[in-house]
Coordinates of C-alpha atoms and ligand atoms in Angstrom, one line a residue:
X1 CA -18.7 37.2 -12.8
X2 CA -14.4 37.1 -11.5
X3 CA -12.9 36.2 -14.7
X4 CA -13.1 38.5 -17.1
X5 CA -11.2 39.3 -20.3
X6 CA -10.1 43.0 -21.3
X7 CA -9.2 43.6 -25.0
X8 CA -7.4 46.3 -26.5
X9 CA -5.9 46.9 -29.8
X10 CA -2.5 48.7 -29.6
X11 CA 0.9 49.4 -31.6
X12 CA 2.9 48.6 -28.7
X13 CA 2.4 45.6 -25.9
X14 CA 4.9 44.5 -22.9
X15 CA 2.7 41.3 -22.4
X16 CA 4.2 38.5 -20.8
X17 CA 2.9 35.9 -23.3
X18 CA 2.7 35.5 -27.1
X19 CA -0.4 33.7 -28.4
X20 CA -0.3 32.3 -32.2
X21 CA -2.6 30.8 -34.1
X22 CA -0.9 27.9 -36.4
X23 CA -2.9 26.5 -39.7
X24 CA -1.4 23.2 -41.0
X25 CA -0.4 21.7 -44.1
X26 CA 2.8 22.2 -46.0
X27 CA 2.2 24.2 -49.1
X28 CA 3.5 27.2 -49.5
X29 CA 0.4 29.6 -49.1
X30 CA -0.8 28.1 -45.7
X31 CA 3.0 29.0 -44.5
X32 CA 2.5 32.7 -45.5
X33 CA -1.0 32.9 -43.6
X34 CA 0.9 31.3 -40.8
X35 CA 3.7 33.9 -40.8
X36 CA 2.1 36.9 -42.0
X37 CA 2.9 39.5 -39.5
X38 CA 5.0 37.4 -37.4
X39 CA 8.8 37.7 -36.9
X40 CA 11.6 35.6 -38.1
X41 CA 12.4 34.2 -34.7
X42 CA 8.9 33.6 -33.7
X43 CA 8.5 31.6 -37.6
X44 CA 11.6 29.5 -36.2
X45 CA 9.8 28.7 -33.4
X46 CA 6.5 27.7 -35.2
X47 CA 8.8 25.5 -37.2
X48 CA 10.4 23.8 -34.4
X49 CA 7.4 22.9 -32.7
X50 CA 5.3 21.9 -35.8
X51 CA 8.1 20.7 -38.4
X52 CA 8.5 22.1 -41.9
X53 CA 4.4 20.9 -41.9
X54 CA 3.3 23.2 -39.5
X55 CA 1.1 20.0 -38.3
X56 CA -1.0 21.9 -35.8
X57 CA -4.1 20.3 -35.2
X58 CA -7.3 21.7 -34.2
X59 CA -7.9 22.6 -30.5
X60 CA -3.8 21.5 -30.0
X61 CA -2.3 23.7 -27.7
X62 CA 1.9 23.9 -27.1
X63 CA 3.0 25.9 -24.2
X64 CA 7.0 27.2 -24.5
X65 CA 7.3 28.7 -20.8
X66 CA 10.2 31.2 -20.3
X67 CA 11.0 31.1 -23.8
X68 CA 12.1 34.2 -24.3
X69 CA 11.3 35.2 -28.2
X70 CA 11.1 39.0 -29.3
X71 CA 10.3 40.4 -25.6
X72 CA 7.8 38.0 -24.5
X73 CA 8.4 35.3 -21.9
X74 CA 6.3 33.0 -23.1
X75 CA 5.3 31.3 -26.2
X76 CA 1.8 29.5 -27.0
X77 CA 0.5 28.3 -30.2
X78 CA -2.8 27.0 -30.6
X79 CA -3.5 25.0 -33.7
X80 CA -6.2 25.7 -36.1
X81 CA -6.0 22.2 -38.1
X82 CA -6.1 22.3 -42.0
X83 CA -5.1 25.8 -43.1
X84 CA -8.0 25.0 -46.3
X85 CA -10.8 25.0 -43.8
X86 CA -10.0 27.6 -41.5
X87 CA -13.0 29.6 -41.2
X88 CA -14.1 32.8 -38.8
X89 CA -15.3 29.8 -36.3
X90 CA -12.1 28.0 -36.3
X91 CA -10.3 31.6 -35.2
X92 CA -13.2 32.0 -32.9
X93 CA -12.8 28.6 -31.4
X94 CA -9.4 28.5 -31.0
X95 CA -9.2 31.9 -29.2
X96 CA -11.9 30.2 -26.9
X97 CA -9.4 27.6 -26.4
X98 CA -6.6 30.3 -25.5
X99 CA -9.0 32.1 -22.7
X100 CA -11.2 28.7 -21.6
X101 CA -8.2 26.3 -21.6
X102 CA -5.0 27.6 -21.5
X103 CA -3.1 25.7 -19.0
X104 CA -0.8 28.1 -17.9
X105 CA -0.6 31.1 -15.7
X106 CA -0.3 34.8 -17.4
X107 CA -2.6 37.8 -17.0
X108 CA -1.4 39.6 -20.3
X109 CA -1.0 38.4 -23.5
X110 CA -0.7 39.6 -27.2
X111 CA -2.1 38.5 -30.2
X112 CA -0.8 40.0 -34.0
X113 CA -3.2 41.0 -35.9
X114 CA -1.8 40.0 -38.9
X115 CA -1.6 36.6 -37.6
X116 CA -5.6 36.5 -37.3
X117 CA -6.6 38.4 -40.3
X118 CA -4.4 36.2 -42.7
X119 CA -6.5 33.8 -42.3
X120 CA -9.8 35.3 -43.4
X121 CA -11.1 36.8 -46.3
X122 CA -12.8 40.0 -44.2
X123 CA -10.5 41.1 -42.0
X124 CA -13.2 42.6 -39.6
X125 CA -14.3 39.2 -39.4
X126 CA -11.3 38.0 -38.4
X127 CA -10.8 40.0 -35.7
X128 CA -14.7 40.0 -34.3
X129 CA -14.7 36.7 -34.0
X130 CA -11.2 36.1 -32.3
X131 CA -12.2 38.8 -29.5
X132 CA -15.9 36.9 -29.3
X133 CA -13.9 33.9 -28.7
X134 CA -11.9 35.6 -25.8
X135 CA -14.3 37.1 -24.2
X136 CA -16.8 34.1 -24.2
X137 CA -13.9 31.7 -23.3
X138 CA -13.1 34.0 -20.2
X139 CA -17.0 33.5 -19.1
X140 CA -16.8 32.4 -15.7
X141 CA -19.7 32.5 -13.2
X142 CA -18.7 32.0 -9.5
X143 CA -20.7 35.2 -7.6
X144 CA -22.4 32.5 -5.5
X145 CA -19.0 30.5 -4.5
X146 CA -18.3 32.6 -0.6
X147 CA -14.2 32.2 -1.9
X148 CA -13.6 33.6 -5.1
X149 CA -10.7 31.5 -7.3
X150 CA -7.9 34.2 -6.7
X151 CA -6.0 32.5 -9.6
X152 CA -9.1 33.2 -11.9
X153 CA -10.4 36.4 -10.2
X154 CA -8.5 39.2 -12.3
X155 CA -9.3 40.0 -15.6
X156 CA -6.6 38.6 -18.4
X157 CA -5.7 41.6 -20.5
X158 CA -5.4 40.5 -24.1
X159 CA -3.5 42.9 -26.5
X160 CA -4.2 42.7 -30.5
X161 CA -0.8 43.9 -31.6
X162 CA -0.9 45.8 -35.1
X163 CA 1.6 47.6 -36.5
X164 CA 0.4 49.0 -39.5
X165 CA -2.3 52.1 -38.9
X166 CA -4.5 50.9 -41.7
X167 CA -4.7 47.6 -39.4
X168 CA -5.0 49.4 -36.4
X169 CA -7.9 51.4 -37.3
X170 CA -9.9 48.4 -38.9
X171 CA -9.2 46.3 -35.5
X172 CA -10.3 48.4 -33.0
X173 CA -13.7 48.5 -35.0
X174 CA -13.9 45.2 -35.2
X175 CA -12.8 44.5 -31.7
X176 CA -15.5 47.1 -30.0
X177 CA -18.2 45.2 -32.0
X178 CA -16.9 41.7 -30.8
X179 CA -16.5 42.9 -27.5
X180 CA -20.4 44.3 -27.7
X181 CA -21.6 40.6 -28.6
X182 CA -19.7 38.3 -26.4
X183 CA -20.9 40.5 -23.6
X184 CA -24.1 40.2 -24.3
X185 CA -23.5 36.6 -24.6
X186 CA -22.0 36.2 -21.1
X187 CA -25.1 38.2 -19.5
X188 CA -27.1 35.6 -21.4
X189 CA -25.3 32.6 -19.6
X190 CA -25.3 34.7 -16.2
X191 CA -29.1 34.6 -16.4
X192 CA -29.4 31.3 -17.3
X193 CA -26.6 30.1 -14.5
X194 CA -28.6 32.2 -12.0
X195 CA -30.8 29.9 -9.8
X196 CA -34.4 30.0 -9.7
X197 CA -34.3 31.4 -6.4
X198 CA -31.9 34.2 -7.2
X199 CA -33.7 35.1 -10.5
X200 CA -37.0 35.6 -10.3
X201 CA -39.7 37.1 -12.9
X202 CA -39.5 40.3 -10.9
X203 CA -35.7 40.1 -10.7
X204 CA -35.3 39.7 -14.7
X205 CA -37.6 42.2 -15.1
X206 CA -35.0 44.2 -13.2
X207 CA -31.8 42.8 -14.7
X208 CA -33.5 44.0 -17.9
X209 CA -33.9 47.5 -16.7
X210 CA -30.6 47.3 -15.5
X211 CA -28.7 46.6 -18.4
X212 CA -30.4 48.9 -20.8
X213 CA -29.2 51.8 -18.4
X214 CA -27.1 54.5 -21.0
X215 CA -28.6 53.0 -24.0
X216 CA -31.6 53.5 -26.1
X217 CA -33.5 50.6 -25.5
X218 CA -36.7 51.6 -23.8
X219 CA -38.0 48.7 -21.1
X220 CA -41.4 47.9 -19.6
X221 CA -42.0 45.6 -17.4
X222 CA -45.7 44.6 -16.5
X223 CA -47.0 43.3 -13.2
X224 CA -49.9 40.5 -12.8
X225 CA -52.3 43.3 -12.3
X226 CA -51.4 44.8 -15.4
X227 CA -51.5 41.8 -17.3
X228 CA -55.0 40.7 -16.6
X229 CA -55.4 43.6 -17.8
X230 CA -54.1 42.9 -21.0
X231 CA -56.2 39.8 -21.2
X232 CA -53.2 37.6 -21.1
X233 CA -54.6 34.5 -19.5
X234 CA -52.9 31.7 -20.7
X235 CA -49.7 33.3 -18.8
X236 CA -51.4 34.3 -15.7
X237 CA -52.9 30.6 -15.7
X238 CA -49.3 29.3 -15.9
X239 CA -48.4 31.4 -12.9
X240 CA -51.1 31.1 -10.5
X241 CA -49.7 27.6 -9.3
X242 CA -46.8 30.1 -7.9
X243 CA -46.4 32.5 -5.0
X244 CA -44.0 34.6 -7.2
X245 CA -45.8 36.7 -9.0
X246 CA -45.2 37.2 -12.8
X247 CA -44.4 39.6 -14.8
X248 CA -44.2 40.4 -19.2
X249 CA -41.4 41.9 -20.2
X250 CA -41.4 44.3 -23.0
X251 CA -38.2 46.6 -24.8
X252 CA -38.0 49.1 -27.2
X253 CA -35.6 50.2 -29.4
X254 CA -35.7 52.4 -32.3
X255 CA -32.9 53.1 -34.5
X256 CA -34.8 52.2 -38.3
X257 CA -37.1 55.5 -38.9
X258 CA -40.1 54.6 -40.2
X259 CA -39.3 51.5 -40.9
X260 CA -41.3 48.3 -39.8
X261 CA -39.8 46.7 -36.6
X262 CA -38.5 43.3 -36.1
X263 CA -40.0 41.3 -33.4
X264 CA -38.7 39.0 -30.9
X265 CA -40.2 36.6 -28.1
X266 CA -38.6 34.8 -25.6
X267 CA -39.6 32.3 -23.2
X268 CA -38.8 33.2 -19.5
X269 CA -39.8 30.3 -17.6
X270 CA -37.4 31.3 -13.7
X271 CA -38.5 27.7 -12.9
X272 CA -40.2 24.5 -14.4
X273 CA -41.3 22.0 -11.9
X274 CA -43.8 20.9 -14.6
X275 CA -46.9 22.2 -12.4
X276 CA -49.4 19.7 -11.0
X277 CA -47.8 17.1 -14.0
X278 CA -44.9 17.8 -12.0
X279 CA -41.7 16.1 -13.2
X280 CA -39.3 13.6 -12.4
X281 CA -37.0 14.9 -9.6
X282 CA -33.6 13.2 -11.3
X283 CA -32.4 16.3 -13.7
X284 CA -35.1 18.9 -12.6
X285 CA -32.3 21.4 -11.1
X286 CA -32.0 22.3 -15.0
X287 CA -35.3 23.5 -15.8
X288 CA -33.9 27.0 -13.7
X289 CA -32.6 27.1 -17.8
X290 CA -35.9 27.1 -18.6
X291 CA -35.7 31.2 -19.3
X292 CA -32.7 31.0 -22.1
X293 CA -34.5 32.0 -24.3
X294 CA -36.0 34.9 -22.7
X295 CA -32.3 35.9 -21.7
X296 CA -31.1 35.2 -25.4
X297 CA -33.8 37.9 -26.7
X298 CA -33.1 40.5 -24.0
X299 CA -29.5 40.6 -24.5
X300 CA -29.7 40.2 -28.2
X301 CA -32.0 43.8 -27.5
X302 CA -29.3 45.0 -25.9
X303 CA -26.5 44.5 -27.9
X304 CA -28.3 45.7 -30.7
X305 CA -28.7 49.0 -29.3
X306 CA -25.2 49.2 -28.3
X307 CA -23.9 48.7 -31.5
X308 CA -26.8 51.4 -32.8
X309 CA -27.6 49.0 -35.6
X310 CA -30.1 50.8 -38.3
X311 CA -33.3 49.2 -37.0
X312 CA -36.4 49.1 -34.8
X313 CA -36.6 46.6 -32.6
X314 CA -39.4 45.2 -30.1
X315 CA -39.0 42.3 -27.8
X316 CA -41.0 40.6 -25.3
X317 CA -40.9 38.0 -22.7
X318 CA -43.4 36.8 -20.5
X319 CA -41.8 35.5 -17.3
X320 CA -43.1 33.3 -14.3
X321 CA -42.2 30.4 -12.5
X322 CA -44.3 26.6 -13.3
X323 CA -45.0 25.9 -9.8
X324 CA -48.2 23.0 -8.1
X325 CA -49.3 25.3 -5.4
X326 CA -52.9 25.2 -4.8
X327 CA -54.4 27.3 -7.4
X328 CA -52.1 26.2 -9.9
X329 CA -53.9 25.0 -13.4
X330 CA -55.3 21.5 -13.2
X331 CA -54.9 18.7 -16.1
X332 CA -58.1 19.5 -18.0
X333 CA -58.3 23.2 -17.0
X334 CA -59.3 26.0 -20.1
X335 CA -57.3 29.4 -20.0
X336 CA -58.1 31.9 -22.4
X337 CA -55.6 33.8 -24.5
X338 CA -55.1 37.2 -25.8
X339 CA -57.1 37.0 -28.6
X340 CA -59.6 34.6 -27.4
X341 CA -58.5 31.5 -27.9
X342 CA -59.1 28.9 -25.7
X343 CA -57.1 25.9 -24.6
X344 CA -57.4 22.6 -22.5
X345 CA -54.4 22.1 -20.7
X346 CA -54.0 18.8 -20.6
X347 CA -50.5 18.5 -19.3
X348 CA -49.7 21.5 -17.2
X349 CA -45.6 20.8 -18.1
X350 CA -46.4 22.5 -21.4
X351 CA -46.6 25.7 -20.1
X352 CA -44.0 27.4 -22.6
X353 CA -46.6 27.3 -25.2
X354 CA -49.0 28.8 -23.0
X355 CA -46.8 31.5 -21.7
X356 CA -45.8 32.3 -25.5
X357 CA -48.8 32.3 -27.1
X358 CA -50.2 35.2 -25.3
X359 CA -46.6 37.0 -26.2
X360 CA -47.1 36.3 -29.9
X361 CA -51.0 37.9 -29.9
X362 CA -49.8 40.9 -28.6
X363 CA -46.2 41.0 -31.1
X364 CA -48.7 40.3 -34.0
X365 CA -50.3 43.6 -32.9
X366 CA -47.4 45.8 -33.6
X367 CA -47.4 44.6 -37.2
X368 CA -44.1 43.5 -37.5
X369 CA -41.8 43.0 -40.2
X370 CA -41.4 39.1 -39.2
X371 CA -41.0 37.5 -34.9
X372 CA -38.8 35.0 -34.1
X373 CA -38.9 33.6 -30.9
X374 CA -36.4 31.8 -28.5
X375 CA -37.7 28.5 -26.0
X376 CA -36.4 25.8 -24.1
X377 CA -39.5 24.4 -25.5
X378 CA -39.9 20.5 -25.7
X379 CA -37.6 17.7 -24.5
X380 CA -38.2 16.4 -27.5
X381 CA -35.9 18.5 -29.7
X382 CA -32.6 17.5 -27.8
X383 CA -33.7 14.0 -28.7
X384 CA -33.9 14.9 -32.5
X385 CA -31.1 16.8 -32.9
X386 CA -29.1 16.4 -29.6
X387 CA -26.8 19.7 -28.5
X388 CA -24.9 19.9 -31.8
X389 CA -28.2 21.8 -33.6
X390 CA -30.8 24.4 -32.8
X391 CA -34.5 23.4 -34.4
X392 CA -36.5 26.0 -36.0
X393 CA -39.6 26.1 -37.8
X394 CA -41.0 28.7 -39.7
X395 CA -44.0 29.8 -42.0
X396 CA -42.0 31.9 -44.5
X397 CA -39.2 30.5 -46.9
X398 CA -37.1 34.2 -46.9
X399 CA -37.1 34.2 -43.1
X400 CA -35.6 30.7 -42.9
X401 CA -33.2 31.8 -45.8
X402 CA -31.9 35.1 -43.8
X403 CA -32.0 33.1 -40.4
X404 CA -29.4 30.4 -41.6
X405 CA -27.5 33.1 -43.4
X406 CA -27.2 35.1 -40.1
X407 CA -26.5 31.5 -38.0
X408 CA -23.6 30.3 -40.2
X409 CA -22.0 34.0 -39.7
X410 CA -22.7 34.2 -36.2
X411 CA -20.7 30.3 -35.8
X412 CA -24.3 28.7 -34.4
X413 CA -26.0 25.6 -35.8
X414 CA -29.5 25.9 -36.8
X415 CA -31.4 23.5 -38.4
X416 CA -34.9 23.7 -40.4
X417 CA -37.8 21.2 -38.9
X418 CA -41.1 20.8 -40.9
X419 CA -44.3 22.1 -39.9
X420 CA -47.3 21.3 -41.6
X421 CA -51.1 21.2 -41.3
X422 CA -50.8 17.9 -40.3
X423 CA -48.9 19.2 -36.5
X424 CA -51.4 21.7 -36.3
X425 CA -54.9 19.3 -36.8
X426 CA -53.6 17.5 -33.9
X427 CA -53.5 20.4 -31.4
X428 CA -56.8 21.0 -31.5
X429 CA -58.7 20.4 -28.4
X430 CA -62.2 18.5 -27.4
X431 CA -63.5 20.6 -25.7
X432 CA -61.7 24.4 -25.7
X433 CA -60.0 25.3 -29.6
X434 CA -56.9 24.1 -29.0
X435 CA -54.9 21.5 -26.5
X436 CA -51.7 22.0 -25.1
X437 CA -50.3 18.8 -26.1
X438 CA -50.8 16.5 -29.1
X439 CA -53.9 13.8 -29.8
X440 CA -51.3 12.0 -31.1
X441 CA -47.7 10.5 -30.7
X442 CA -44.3 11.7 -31.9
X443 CA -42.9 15.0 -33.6
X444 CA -43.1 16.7 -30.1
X445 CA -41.3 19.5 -31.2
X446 CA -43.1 20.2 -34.2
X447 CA -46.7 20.1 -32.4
X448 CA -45.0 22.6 -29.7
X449 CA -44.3 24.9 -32.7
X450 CA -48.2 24.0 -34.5
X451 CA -49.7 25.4 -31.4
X452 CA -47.7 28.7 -31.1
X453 CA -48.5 29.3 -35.0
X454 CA -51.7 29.3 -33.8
X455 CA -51.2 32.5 -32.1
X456 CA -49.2 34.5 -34.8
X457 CA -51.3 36.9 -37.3
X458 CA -51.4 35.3 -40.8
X459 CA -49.1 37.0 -42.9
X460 CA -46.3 38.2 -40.7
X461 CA -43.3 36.0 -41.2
X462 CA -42.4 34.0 -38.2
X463 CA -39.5 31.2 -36.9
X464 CA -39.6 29.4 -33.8
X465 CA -36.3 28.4 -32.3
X466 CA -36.3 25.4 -29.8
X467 CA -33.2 25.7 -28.2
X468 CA -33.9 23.0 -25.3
X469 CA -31.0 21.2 -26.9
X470 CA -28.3 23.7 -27.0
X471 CA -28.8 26.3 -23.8
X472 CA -26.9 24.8 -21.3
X473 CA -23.8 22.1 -21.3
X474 CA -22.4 22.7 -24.8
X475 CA -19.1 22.9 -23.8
X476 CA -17.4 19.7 -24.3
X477 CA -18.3 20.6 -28.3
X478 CA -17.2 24.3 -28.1
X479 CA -14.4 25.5 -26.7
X480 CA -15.6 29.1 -26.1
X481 CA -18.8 27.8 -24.2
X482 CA -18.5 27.0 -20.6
X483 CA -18.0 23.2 -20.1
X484 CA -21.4 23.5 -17.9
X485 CA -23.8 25.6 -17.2
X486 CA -25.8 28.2 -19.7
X487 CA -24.2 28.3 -23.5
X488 CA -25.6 32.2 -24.5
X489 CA -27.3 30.2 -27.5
X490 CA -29.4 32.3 -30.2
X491 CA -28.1 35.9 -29.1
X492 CA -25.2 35.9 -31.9
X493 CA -27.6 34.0 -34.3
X494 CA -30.4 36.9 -33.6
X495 CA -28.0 40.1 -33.5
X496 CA -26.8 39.1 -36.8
X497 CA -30.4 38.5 -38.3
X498 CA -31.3 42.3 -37.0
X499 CA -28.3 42.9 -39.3
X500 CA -28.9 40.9 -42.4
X501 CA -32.5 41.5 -42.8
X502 CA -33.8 44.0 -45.5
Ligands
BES601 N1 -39.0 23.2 -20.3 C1 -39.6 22.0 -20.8 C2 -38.8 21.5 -22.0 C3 -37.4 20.9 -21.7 C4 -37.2 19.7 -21.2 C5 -36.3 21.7 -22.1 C6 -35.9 19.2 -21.0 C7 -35.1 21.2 -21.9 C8 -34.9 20.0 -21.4 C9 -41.0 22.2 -21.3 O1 -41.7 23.1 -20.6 C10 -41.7 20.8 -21.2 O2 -41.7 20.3 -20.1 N2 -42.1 20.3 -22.3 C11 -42.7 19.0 -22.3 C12 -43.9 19.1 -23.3 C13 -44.8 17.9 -23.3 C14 -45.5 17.8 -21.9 C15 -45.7 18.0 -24.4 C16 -41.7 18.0 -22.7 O3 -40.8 18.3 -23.5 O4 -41.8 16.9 -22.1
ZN602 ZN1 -42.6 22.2 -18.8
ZN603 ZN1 -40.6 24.7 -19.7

């Protein structure tokens, strides 16, 4: 990763360009949310470019090169549209704009802090979010380009200009913490962007490692040996089809006492060829996304234990490649799970299930106070609900209620699918317990999530999260998500919950 964005908050800033966020509509208050914190000749300028309206638009950006106002050379404002709806995801978008899209050339520039918090009713929201939308927007990932962009290669240095101490102090908080999550994002998206021959199960397991370095997050990493061992046979039957070998994935971090831990599962499928139900060639170079959500939970881990939140947390992800070597599983094939289940598979390209479902026996073991789990699961959910929406499904009503609560704050879109009875009858199998695909037609998505409920202990709380949908090519939607390539989804959405559940 070249491009990278460095944030500080300070009292004083020689930066070479100005950045101001500008809310519309004429009445009176939306002006003093505009101008809070800015000075008189930089309010002229607003209301030069925008008219006595301040008709800024959303996303609109005006660029005032060698302008000359209050010390700094040059002048953007980036518009916010309707001053009425501005929310912390409007700040955060429009700073994405300013670091994703800003069409001209500086390597410092300000922000006032004022000028952000103004427009929100928590302040430490405010600033969070602008600094996630920086730091996200500056994403870039070009380590396997031999010539680097020079132009894009340094790090932009973004000041957050207070001048009150009160301010100051406040920012800096919030800032560290933004700066904590949209990293984590970005190491999300680098996994995700990293091919399938660059990251292997072995190689996650390593990034993983890697990254907990100076923390307190405790990793494990398993090897096929090991997990035969652990009677985890629906993932070994997924990777026998490979010559990489696989691995499971497991982190620790314990910051809650005694306290229950929270639980997440990600699917870390390197590579999905589909297996011996191989699939079409058009469009397969994506399925190296096919570990997002394994990424999204390992970096969700890790930002929760930088930001030493007041919990224990466990997360695992079973990891391997879907390959059609020779003794890859057959259409028809049984594997045997964790806790004994059996399962026909019928259609070897539903392997997420099967990699999952051994993940979810052994996080029901630890008794947890609920699991959610991340997967590029089913084609099917991006043809429900497109890239706008994550699906989830769940078995407990206060779960779904804290998971939207911590989406809407994080600026993600989740949305609740049902799951009945109904999903689950038709997952069983003729001749093993269960099937890996449906008996009957339709609600793909929902029979996916039928079949992993299969595997979670009655009684713990549980939501699954298909984000086939929204993991990759987001960013013609958002303006802090790279235009292509891996979008970070669920890691914001899952630090927040970590936070929000009690
Ligand atoms: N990884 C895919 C799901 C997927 C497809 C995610 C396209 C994103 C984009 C998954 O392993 C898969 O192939 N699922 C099958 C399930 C089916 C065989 C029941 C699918 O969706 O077609
Ligand atoms: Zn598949
Ligand atoms: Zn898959």
């Amino acid at each position: 990763m070249s491009a990278k964005a460095k944030v500080r908050v300070a009292t004083k800033s020689e930066a070479e360009t100005a950045i101001v966020l500008v809310a519309s509509k004429s009445g009176k208050k939306e002006k003093e949310l505009v101008a809070k914190g800015l000075s008189k000749s930089l309010i002229e300028k607003i209301k030069g470019a925008f008219g006595e309206d301040y008709s800024a638009t959303s996303g609109q950006q005006l660029i005032f090169r060698d302008a000359n106002v209050d010390g700094y050379k040059n002048l953007v404002f980036i518009g916010l549209g309707d001053a009425a709806k501005v929310n912390t995801e409007t700040l955060r978008r429009a700073a994405g704009t300013s670091a994703r899209d800003l069409q001209l050339k500086t390597k410092s520039i300000v922000l006032f802090v004022e000028n952000l918090t103004g427009y929100s009713r928590d302040k430490a929201e405010a600033i969070q979010a602008v600094v996630e939308g920086l730091i996200m927007g500056s994403y870039k990932f070009d380590e396997l380009k031999s010539k680097k962009n020079d132009k894009k290669s340094e790090a932009t240095e973004y000041t957050l200009l207070s001048k009150n101490k009160n301010e100051e102090s406040l920012a800096k908080k919030a800032a560290a913490k933004g700066q904590v999550i949209a990293e984590a994002v970005n190491f999300a998206r680098r996994l995700g962007d990293l091919p399938g021959n660059f990251l292997t199960p072995t190689r996650l397991g390593q990034e993983a490692a890697k990254a907990a370095k100076g923390t307190r997050l405790k990793v494990t990493v398993w090897d096929p040996a090991r997990i035969k061992k652990e009677n985890m046979g629906n993932l070994l039957g997924v990777a026998n089809g490979s010559e990489e070998p696989c691995r499971f994935i497991a982190m620790e971090y314990k910051g809650g006492g005694a306290s229950k831990p929270i639980c997440y599962v990600g699917k870390g499928l390197t590579f999905d060829s589909g297996g011996i139900s191989i699939k079409p060639s058009a469009g397969m170079e994506e399925m190296k996304y096919d570990m997002c959500g394994g990424a999204g939970v390992i970096a969700a881990m890790l930002a929760i234990a930088q930001l030493k939140l007041k919990v224990n947390a466990i997360a695992f992800v079973p990891t391997t490649e879907n390959m059609p070597g020779g003794r890859a599983n057959k259409p028809g094939d049984v594997t045997t799970a964790r806790n004994g289940k059996t399962t026909e598979v019928n259609n070897t390209d539903a392997e997420g299930r099967l990699i999952l479902s051994d993940a979810l026996v052994y996080a029901s073991e630890h008794k947890p106070a609920f699991i959610v789990d991340a997967a590029t699961l089913t084609g099917a959910m991006s043809i429900a609900l497109g890239d706008i929406h994550t699906g989830f499904f769940s078995n407990n009503p206060k779960l779904t209620k804290v998971a939207q609560d911590a989406a809407e704050k994080a600026g993600e879109w989740i949305w609740e699918m049902p799951l009945t009875k109904e999903h689950s009858e038709d997952m069983k199998g003729t001749y093993a317990d269960l099937s890996n695909i449906s008996s009957n037609k339709g609600a793909g998505s929902a029979k996916g999530a039928a079949f992993l409920q299969e595997f979670v202990e009655e009684g713990i709380p549980w939501a699954h999260f298909d984000i086939a949908g929204t993991a990759w090519n987001t960013g013609h939607r958002v303006s802090y998500n790279p235009k292509k390539g891996a979008s970070g989804i669920i890691v914001r959405t899952f630090v927040k919950l970590a936070e929000l559940w009690k």
